[in-house]
Coordinates of C-alpha atoms in Angstrom, one line a residue:
X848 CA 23.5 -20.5 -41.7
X849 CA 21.4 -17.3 -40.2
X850 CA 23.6 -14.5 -39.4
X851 CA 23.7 -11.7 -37.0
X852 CA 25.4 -8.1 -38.3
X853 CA 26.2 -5.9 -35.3
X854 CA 26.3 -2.5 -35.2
X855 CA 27.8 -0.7 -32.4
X856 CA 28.7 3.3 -33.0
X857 CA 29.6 2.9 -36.6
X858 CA 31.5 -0.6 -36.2
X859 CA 30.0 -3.6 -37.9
X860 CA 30.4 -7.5 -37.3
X861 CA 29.2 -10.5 -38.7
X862 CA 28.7 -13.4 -36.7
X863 CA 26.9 -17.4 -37.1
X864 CA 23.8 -18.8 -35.4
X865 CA 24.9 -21.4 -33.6
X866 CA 21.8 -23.7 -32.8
X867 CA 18.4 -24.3 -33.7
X868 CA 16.5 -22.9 -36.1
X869 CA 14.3 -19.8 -36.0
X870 CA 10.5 -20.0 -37.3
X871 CA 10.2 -18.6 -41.0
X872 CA 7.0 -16.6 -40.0
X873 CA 8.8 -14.7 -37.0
X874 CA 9.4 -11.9 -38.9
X875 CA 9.8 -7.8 -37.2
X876 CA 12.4 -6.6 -34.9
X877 CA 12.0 -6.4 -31.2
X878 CA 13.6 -3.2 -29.8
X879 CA 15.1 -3.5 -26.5
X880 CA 16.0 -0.7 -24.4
X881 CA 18.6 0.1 -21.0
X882 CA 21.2 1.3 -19.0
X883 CA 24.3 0.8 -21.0
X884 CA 27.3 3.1 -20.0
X885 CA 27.9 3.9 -16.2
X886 CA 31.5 6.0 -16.1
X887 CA 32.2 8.8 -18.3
X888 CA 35.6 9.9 -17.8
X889 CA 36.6 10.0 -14.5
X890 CA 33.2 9.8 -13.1
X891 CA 30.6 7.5 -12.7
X892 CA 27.0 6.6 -11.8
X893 CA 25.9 5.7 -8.5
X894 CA 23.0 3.9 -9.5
X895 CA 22.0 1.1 -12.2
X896 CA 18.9 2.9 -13.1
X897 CA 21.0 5.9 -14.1
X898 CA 23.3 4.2 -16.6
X899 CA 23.0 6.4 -20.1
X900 CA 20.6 4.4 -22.6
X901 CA 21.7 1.3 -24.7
X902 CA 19.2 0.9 -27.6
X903 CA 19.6 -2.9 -29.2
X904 CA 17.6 -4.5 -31.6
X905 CA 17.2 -8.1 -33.1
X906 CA 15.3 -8.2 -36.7
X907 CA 14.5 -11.8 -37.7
X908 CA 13.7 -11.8 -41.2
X909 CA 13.6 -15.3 -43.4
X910 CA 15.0 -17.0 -40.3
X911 CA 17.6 -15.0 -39.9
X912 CA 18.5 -12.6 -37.7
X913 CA 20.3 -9.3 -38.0
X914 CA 21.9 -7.4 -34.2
X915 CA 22.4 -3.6 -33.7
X916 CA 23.5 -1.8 -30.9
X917 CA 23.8 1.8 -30.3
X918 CA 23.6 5.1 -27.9
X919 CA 20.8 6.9 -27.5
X920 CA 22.0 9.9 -28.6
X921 CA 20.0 12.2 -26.3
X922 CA 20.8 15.4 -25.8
X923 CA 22.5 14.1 -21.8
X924 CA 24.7 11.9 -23.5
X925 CA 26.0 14.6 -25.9
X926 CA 26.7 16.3 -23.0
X927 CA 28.9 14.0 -21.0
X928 CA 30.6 13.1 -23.8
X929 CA 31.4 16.4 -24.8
X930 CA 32.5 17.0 -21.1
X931 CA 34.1 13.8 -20.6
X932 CA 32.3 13.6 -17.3
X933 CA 28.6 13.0 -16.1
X934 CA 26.8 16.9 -16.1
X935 CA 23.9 15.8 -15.8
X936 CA 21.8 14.4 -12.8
X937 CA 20.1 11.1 -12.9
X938 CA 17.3 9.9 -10.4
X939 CA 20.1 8.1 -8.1
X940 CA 23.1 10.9 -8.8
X941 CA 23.0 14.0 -8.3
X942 CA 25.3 16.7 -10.1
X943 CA 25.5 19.6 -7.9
X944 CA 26.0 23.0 -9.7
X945 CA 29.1 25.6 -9.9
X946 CA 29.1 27.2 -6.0
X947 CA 30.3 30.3 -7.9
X948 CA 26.4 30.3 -9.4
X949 CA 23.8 32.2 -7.8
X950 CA 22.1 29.0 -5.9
X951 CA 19.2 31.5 -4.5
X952 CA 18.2 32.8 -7.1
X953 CA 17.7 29.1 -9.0
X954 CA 16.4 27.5 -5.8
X955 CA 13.1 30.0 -6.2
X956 CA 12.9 29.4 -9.6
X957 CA 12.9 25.6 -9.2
X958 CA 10.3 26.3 -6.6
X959 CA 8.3 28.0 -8.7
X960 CA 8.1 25.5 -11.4
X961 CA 7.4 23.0 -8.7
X962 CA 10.2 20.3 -10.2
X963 CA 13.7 20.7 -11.8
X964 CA 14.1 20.2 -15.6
X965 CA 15.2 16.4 -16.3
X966 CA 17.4 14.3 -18.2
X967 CA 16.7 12.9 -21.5
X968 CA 18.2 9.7 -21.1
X969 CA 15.5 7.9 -21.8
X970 CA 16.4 4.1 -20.4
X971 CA 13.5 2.3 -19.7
X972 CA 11.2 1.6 -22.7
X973 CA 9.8 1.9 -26.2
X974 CA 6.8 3.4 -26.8
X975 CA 4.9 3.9 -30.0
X976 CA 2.5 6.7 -30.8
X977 CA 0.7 6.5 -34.3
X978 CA 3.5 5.0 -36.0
X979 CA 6.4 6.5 -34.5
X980 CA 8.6 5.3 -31.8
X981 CA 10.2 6.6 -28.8
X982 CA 13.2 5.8 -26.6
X983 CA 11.3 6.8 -22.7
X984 CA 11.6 6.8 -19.3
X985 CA 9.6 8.4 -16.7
X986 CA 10.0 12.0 -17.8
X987 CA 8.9 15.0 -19.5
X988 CA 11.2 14.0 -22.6
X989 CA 11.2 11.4 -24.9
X990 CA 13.3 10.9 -27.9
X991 CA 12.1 9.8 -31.2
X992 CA 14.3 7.2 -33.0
X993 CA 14.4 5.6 -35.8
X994 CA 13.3 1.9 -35.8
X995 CA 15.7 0.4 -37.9
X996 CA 18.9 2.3 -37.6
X997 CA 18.7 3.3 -33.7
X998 CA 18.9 6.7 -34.8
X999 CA 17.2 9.7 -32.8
X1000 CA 15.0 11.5 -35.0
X1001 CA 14.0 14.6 -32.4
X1002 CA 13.9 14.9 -29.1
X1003 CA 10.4 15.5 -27.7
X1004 CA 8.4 17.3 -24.8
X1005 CA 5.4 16.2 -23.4
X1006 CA 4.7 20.0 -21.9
X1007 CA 4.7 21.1 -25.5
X1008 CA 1.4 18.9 -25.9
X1009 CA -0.4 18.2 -22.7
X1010 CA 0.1 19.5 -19.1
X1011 CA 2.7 17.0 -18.3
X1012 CA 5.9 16.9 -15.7
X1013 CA 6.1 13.0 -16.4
X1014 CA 4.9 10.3 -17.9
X1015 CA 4.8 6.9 -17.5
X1016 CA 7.2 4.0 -20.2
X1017 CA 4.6 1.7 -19.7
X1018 CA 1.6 2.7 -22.2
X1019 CA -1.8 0.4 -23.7
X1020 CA -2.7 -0.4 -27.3
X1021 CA -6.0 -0.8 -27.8
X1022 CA -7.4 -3.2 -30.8
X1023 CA -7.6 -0.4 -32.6
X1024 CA -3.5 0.5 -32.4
X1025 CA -4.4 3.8 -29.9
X1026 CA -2.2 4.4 -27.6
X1027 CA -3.0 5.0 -23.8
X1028 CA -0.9 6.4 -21.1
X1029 CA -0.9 8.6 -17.8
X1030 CA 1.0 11.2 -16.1
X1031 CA 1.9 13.4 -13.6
X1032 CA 0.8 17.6 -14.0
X1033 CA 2.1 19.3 -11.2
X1034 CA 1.6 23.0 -9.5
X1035 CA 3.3 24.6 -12.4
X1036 CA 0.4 23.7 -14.5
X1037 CA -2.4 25.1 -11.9
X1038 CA -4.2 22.3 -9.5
X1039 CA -2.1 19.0 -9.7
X1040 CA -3.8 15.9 -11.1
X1041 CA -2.6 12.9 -12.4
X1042 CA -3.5 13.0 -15.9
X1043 CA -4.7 9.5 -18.5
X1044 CA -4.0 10.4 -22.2
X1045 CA -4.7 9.0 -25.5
X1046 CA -2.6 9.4 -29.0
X1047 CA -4.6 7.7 -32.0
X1048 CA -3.9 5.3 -34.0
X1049 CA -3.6 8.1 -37.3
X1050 CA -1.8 10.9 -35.0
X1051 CA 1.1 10.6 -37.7
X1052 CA 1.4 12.4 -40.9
X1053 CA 2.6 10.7 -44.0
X1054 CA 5.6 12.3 -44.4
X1055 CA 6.7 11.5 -40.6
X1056 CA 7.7 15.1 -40.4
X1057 CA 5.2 16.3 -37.3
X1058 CA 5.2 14.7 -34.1
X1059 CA 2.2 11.7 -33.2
X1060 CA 1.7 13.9 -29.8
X1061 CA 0.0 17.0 -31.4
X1062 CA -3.1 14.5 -31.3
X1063 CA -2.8 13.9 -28.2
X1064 CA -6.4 13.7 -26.2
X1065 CA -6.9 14.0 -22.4
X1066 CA -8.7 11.8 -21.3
X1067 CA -9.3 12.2 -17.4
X1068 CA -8.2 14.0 -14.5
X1069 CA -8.0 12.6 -11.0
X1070 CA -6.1 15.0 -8.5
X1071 CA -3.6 13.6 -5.7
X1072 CA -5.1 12.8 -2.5
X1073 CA -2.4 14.7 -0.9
X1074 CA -1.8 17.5 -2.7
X1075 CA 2.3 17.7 -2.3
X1076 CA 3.0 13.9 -2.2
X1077 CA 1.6 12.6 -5.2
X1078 CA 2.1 8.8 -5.7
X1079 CA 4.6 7.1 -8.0
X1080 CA 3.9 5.0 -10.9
X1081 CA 5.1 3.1 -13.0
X1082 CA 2.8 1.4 -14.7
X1083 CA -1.7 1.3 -14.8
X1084 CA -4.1 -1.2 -16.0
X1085 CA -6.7 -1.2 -19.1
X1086 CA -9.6 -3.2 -20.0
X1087 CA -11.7 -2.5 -22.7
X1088 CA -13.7 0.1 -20.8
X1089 CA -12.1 1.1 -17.8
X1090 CA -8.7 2.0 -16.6
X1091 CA -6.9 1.0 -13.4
X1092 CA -5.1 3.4 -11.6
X1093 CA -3.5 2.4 -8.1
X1094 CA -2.4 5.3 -5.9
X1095 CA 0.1 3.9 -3.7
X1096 CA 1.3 5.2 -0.3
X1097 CA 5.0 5.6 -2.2
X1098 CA 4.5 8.8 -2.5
X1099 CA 7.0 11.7 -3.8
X1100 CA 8.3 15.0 -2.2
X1101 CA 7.4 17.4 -4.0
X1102 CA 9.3 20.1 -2.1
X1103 CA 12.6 17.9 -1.3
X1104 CA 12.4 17.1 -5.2
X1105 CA 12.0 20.8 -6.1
X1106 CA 15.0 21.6 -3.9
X1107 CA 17.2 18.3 -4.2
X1108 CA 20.2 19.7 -5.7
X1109 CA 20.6 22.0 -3.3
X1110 CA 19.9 20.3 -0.5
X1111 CA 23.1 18.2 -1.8
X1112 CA 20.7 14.8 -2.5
X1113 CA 19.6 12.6 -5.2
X1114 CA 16.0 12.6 -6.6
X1115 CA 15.5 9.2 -5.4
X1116 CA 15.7 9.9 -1.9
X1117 CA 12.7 12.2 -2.6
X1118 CA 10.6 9.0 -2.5
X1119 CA 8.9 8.1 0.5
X1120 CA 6.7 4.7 1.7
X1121 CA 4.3 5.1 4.4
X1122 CA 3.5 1.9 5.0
X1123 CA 0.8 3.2 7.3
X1124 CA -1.4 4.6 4.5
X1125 CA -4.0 2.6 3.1
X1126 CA -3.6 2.2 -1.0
X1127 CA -6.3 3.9 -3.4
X1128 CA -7.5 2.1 -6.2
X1129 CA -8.8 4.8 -8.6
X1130 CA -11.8 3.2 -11.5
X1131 CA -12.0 5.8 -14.8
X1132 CA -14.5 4.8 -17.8
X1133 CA -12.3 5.4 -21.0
X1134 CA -15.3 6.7 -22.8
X1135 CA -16.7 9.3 -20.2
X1136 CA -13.4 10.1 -18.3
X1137 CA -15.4 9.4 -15.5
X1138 CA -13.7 7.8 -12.5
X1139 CA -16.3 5.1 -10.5
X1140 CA -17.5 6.8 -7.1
X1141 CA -17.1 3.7 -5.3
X1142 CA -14.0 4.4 -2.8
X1143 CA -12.2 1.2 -3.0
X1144 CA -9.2 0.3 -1.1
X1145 CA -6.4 -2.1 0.2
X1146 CA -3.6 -2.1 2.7
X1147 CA -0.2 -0.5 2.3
X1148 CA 2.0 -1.9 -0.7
X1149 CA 4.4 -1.2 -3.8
X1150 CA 3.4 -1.6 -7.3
X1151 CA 5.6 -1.6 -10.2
X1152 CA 4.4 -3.6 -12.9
X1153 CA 0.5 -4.4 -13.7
X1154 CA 0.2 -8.1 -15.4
X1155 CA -3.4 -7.5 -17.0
X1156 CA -6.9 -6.8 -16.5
X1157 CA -10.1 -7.8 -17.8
X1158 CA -13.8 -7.5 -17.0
X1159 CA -15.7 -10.6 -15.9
X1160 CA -19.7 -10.7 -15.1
X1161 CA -20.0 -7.6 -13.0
X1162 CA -16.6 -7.1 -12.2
X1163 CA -13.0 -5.5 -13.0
X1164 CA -10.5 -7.9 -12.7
X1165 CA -6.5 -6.9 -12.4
X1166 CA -3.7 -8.8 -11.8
X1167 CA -0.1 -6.7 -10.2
X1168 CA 3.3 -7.7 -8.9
X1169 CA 3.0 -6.2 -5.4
X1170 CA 6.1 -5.7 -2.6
X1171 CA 5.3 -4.9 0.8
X1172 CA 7.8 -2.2 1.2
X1173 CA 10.0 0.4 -1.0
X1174 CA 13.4 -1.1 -1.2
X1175 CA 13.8 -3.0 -4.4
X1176 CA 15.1 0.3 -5.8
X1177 CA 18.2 0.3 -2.9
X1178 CA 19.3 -3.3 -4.6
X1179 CA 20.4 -1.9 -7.6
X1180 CA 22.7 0.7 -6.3
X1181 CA 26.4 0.1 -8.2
X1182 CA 27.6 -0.3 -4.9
X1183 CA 25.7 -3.5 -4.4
X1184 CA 25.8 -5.0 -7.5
X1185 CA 29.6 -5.1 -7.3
X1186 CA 29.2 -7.3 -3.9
X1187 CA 30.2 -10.6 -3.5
X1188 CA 26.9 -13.5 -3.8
X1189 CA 27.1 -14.2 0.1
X1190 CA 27.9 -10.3 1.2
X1191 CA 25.0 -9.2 -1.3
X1192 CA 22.2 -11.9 0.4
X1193 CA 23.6 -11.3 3.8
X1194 CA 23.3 -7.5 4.0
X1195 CA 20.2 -7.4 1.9
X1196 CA 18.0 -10.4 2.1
X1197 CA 16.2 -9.3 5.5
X1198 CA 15.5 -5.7 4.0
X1199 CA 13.6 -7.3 0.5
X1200 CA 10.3 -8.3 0.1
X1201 CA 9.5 -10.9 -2.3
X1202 CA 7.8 -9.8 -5.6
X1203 CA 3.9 -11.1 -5.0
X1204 CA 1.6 -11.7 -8.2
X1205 CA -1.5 -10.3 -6.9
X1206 CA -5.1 -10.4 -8.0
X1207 CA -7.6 -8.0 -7.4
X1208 CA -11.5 -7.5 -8.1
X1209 CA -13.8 -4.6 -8.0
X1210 CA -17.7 -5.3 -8.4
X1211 CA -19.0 -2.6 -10.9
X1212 CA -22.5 -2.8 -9.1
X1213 CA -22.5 -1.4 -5.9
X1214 CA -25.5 -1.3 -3.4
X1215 CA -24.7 1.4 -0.6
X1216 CA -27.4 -0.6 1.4
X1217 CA -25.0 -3.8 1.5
X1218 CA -24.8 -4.8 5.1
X1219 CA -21.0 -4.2 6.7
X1220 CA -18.7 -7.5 6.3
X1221 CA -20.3 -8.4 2.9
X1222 CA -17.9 -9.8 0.3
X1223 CA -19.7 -8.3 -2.7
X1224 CA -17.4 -10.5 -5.6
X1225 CA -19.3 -13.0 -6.6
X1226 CA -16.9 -15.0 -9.5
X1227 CA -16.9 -18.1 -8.7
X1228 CA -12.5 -18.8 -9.9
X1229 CA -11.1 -16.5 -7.4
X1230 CA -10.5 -16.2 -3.4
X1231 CA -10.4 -12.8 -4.0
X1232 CA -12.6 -10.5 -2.0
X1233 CA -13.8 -7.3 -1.6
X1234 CA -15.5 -6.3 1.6
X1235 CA -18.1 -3.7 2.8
X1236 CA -16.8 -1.1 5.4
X1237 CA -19.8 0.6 7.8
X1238 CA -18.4 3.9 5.7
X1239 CA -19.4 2.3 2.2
X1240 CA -16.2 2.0 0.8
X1241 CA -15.0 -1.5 -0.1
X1242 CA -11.9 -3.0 1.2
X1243 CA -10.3 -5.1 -1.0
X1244 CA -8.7 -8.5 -0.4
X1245 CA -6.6 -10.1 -3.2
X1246 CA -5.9 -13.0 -4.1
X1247 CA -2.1 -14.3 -4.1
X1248 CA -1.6 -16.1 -8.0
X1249 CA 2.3 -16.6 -7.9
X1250 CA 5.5 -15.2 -5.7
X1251 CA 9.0 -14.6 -7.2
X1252 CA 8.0 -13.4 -11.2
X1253 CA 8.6 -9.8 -11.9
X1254 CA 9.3 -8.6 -15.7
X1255 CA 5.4 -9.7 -16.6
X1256 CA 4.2 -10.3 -20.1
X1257 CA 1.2 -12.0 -21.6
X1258 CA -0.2 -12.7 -25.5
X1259 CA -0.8 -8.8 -26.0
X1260 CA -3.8 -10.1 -28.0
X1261 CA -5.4 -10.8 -24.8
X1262 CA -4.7 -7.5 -23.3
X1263 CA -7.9 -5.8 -21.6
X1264 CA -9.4 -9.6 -21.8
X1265 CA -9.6 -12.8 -19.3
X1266 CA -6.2 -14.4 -20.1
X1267 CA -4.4 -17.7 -18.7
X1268 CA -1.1 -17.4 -19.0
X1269 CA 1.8 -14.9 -18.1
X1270 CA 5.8 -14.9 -18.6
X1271 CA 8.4 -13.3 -16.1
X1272 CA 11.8 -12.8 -14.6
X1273 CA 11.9 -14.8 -11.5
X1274 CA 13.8 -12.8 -8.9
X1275 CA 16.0 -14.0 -6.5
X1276 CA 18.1 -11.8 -3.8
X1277 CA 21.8 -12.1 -5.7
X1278 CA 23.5 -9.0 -7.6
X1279 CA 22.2 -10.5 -10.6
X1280 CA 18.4 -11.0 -9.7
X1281 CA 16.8 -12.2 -13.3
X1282 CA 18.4 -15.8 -13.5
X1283 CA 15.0 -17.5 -14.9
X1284 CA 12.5 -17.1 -17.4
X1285 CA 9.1 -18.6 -16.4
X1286 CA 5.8 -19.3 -17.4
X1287 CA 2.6 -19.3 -14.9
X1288 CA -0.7 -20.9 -15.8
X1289 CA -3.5 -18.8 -13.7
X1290 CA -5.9 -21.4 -14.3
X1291 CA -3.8 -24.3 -12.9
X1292 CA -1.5 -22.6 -11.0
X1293 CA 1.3 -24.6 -12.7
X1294 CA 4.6 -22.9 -13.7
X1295 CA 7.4 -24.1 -15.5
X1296 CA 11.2 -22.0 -16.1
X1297 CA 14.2 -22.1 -18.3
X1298 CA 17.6 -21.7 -16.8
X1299 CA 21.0 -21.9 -17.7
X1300 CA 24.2 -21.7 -15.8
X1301 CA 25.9 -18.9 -15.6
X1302 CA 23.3 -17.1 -18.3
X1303 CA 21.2 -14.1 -17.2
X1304 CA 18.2 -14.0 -19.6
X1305 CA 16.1 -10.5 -20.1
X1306 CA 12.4 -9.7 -19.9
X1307 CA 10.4 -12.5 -22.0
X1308 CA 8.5 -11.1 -24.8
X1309 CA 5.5 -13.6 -26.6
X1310 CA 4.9 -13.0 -30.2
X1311 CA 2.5 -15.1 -31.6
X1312 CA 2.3 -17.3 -34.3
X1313 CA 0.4 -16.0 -37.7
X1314 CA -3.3 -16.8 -36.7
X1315 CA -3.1 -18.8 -33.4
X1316 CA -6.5 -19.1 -32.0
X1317 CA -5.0 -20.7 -28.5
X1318 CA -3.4 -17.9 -26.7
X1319 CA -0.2 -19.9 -25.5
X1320 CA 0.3 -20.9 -29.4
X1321 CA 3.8 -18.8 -30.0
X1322 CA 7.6 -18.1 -29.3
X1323 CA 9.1 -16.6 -26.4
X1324 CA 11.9 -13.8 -27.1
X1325 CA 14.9 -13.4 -24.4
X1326 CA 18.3 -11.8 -24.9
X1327 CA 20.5 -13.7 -22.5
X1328 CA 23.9 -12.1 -21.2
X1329 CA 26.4 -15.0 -19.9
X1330 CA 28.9 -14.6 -17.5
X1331 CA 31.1 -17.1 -18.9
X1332 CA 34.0 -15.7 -20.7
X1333 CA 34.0 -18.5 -23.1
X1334 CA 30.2 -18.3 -23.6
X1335 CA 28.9 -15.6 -26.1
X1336 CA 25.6 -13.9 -25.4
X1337 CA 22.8 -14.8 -27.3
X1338 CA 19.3 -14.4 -28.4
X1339 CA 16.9 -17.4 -27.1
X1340 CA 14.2 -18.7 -28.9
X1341 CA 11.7 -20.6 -26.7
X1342 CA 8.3 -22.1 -27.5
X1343 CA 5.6 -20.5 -25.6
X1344 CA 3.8 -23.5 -24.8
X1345 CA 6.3 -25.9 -23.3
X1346 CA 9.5 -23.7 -22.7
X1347 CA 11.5 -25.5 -25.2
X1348 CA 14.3 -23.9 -27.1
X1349 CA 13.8 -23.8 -30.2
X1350 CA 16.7 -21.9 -31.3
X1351 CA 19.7 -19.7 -29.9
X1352 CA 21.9 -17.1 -31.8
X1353 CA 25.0 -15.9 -30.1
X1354 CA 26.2 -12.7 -30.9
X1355 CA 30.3 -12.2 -31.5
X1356 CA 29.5 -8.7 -29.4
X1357 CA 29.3 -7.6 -25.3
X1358 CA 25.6 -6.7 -24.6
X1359 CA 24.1 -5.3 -22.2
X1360 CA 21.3 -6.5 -19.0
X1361 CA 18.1 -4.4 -20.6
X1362 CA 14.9 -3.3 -19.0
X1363 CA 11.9 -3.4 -21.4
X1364 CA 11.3 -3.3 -25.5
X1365 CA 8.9 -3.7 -27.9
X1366 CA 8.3 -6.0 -30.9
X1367 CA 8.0 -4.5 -33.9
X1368 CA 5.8 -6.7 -36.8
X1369 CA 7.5 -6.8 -40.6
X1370 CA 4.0 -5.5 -41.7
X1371 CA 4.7 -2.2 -39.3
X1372 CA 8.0 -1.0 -41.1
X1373 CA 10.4 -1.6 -43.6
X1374 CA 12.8 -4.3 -43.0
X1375 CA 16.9 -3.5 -44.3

């Protein structure tokens, strides 16, 4: 039978698979990353986003497959362990200082340095620059770790490398293995600007001993339409020569953020929608750092997660799960999730929009002569438009793909290319909003799901089979919390192409709802 070993602090366990069988060629281990603990001591989080960070991995190795589960040990969670209580602030609580402490005196210097200096609790994602690996989130810190054992290596700062307040957990790989990813500088660093970066492929020495960042390589600028409300991000798109940036009218405080904690709120209040701005969609050739003069724009809308992009004949094509208001943060207040099924839908479901899979194009050629009301895309596979304004900018018109998938994924191979297929959470307006795993065919339009009672499965993750040439040709990788008492959380095994299972191994452990991870090939690292 494959087996599972589990390692939580220092405690192992050994559990059986119960079902299937896993594919002898899935071999690596597919990090997974989120907020794990939510009361220290006496106190405890407001928010779900704020929980300190759960690292868990699953290696499968000769059909088997091994579990591990530990801490992040970042420098916040020393902290509050060492306290007993939470000390530091997270973006939804705020830890207000000792009144006996000279508040004046910090307040100008938090001003002065435009934002206050974060947590490293980083809960959202793994990222990889050269070969090394990072626990991140949206800050200035991210903390190396160790692959295989969950251990932090170091803890890193972005400042010490680039002009960088934060950053985004959502990077690119190129085909080359270069990492891209973009940030925020703000007025500590001179003029603010939201900054696109690139680590290489070879930014790590051979003994693993100096950090993958000291190669980093700006590579553009573009400052914030509004110089004290930038935008938030989460997430940007890449083809193979451009990247996508969409400046939406969530836009942050800069001020109010600067002077949160003394102003007795959280750092998430310091976001602000205007749904009466227009959204800016920013065009930047990788190889010039050049942005595209063409002002092109759409109306009002939230943006967390890109899908993909690609260019096609002329155009840049991009793909986004798209809200029409801010408030998908406000459902995952603790406060909520404890709410009863019919309490949570009743006082939330008329302040939630739907999450919208959204296509988008942008003609490369432009001609300033075009007369007003011209729809300039001219593929021939999309209802997509984008329009001529009597100003020369273009206003653009997307097309709707699929409603109710969040949590995309697609065949990484096809990143930066024209792609069919994508994987997702479906969410639904219940405390516990990723119920479904689905699969949507862009060509056909057809989708298909697995479900389970009383199972809550995580982000889907494709890895493909060794030398697939059709892009669907894989497995899809979901760790699924139950519930059920009597039902043990597993890992699920589905293939990509029909949503089958294919295998399940439950784990003799509790784990954790996750955010995002990574898979990790055998070639990549040293399996134990």
């Amino acid at each position: 039978p494959m087996t599972f070993i589990w390692e939580h602090h220092l405690l192992c366990l050994v559990s059986s698979v119960l079902a299937g069988c896993v594919p002898e060629w899935l071999q690596g281990t597919l990090l997974r990353n989120g907020p794990g603990l939510f009361k220290v001591g006496d106190t405890e989080y407001n928010h779900w986003f704020d929980g300190m960070a759960l690292i868990h991995s699953f290696t499968f190795k000769d059909g088997d497959v091994y579990y591990r589960s530990k801490f992040l040990r970042s420098d916040t969670f020393k902290k509050n362990t060492q306290a007993n209580k939470i000390v530091v602030s997270e973006f939804g609580t705020m830890i207000y200082p000792d009144p006996c402490k000279n508040i004046f005196s910090k307040a100008f210097s938090y001003l002065l340095a435009a934002i206050p200096d974060f947590t490293d609790n980083n809960l959202i994602n793994i990222i990889r620059y050269g070969e090394d690996y990072y626990a991140s989130s949206e800050v200035n810190y991210i903390n190396q770790i160790d692959p295989m054992t969950l251990d932090v290596i170091g803890k890193m700062n972005y400042r010490n490398h680039i002009a960088l307040n934060m950053a985004t957990s959502h990077p690119h790989y190129d085909d080359e293995g270069n990492t891209y990813n973009m940030g925020t500088a703000l007025m500590r660093f001179g003029m603010p600007n939201y900054v696109i970066f690139k680590v290489p492929v070879n930014a790590s020495d051979k003994e693993h001993k100096k950090p993958a960042l000291r190669k980093v390589k700006q590579v553009c600028n573009i400052p914030f339409r509004s110089t004290l409300f930038p935008s938030y991000f989460h997430s940007f798109g890449m083809t193979e020569n451009y990247i996508i940036f969409v400046e939406q009218p969530l836009k942050l405080d800069i001020v109010r953020l600067a002077t949160a904690i003394f102003r007795s709120v959280n750092w998430a209040s310091c976001l602000r929608y205007d749904k009466e701005d227009i959204t800016l969609i920013h065009l930047v050739d990788k190889t010039t750092g050049k942005a595209v003069s063409t002002k092109f724009y759409t109306d009002a809308l939230v943006v967390f997660h890109h899908i993909n992009a690609f260019e096609d004949d002329g155009h840049v094509v991009f793909d986004m799960v798209t809200y029409k208001d801010s408030n998908l943060y406000e459902m995952f207040y603790l406060a909520n999730l404890r709410k009863e099924t019919h309490e949570f839908i009743e006082s939330n479901n008329v302040n939630f929009s739907p999450p919208v899979c959204q296509r988008f194009v942008l003609p490369l050629t432009v001609d300033k002569d075009t007369p007003k009301g011209t729809n300039l895309v001219r593929l021939k596979d999309t209802t997509a438009k984008t329009v001529m304004q009597g100003d020369g900018s273009l206003y653009c018109l997307p097309e709707t793909i699929f409603e109710g998938l969040e949590l995309p994924g697609i065949n990484y191979k096809f990143n930066g290319k024209k792609y069919r297929y994508f994987y997702g959470s479906r969410v639904e307006w219940t405390p516990h909003p990723n119920k479904v795993i689905g699969k949507g065919d862009i060509v056909t339009r057809k989708y298909i799901e697995w479900t389970e009672e009383d199972c809550y499965p995580s982000e889907p993750v494709f890895v493909a089979t060794p030398g697939a040439v059709e892009e669907d040709d894989g497995v899809i990788l979901s760790s699924v919390v139950s519930l059920n008492p009597k039902k043990s959380p597993f890992m699920l095994v589905l293939n990509a192409k029909t949503f089958e299972e294919i295998a399940r191994a439950s784990i003799d452990a509790s784990i954790h709802m996750d955010l995002h991870g990574h898979f990790i090939p055998t070639q990549e690292h040293q399996l134990t």
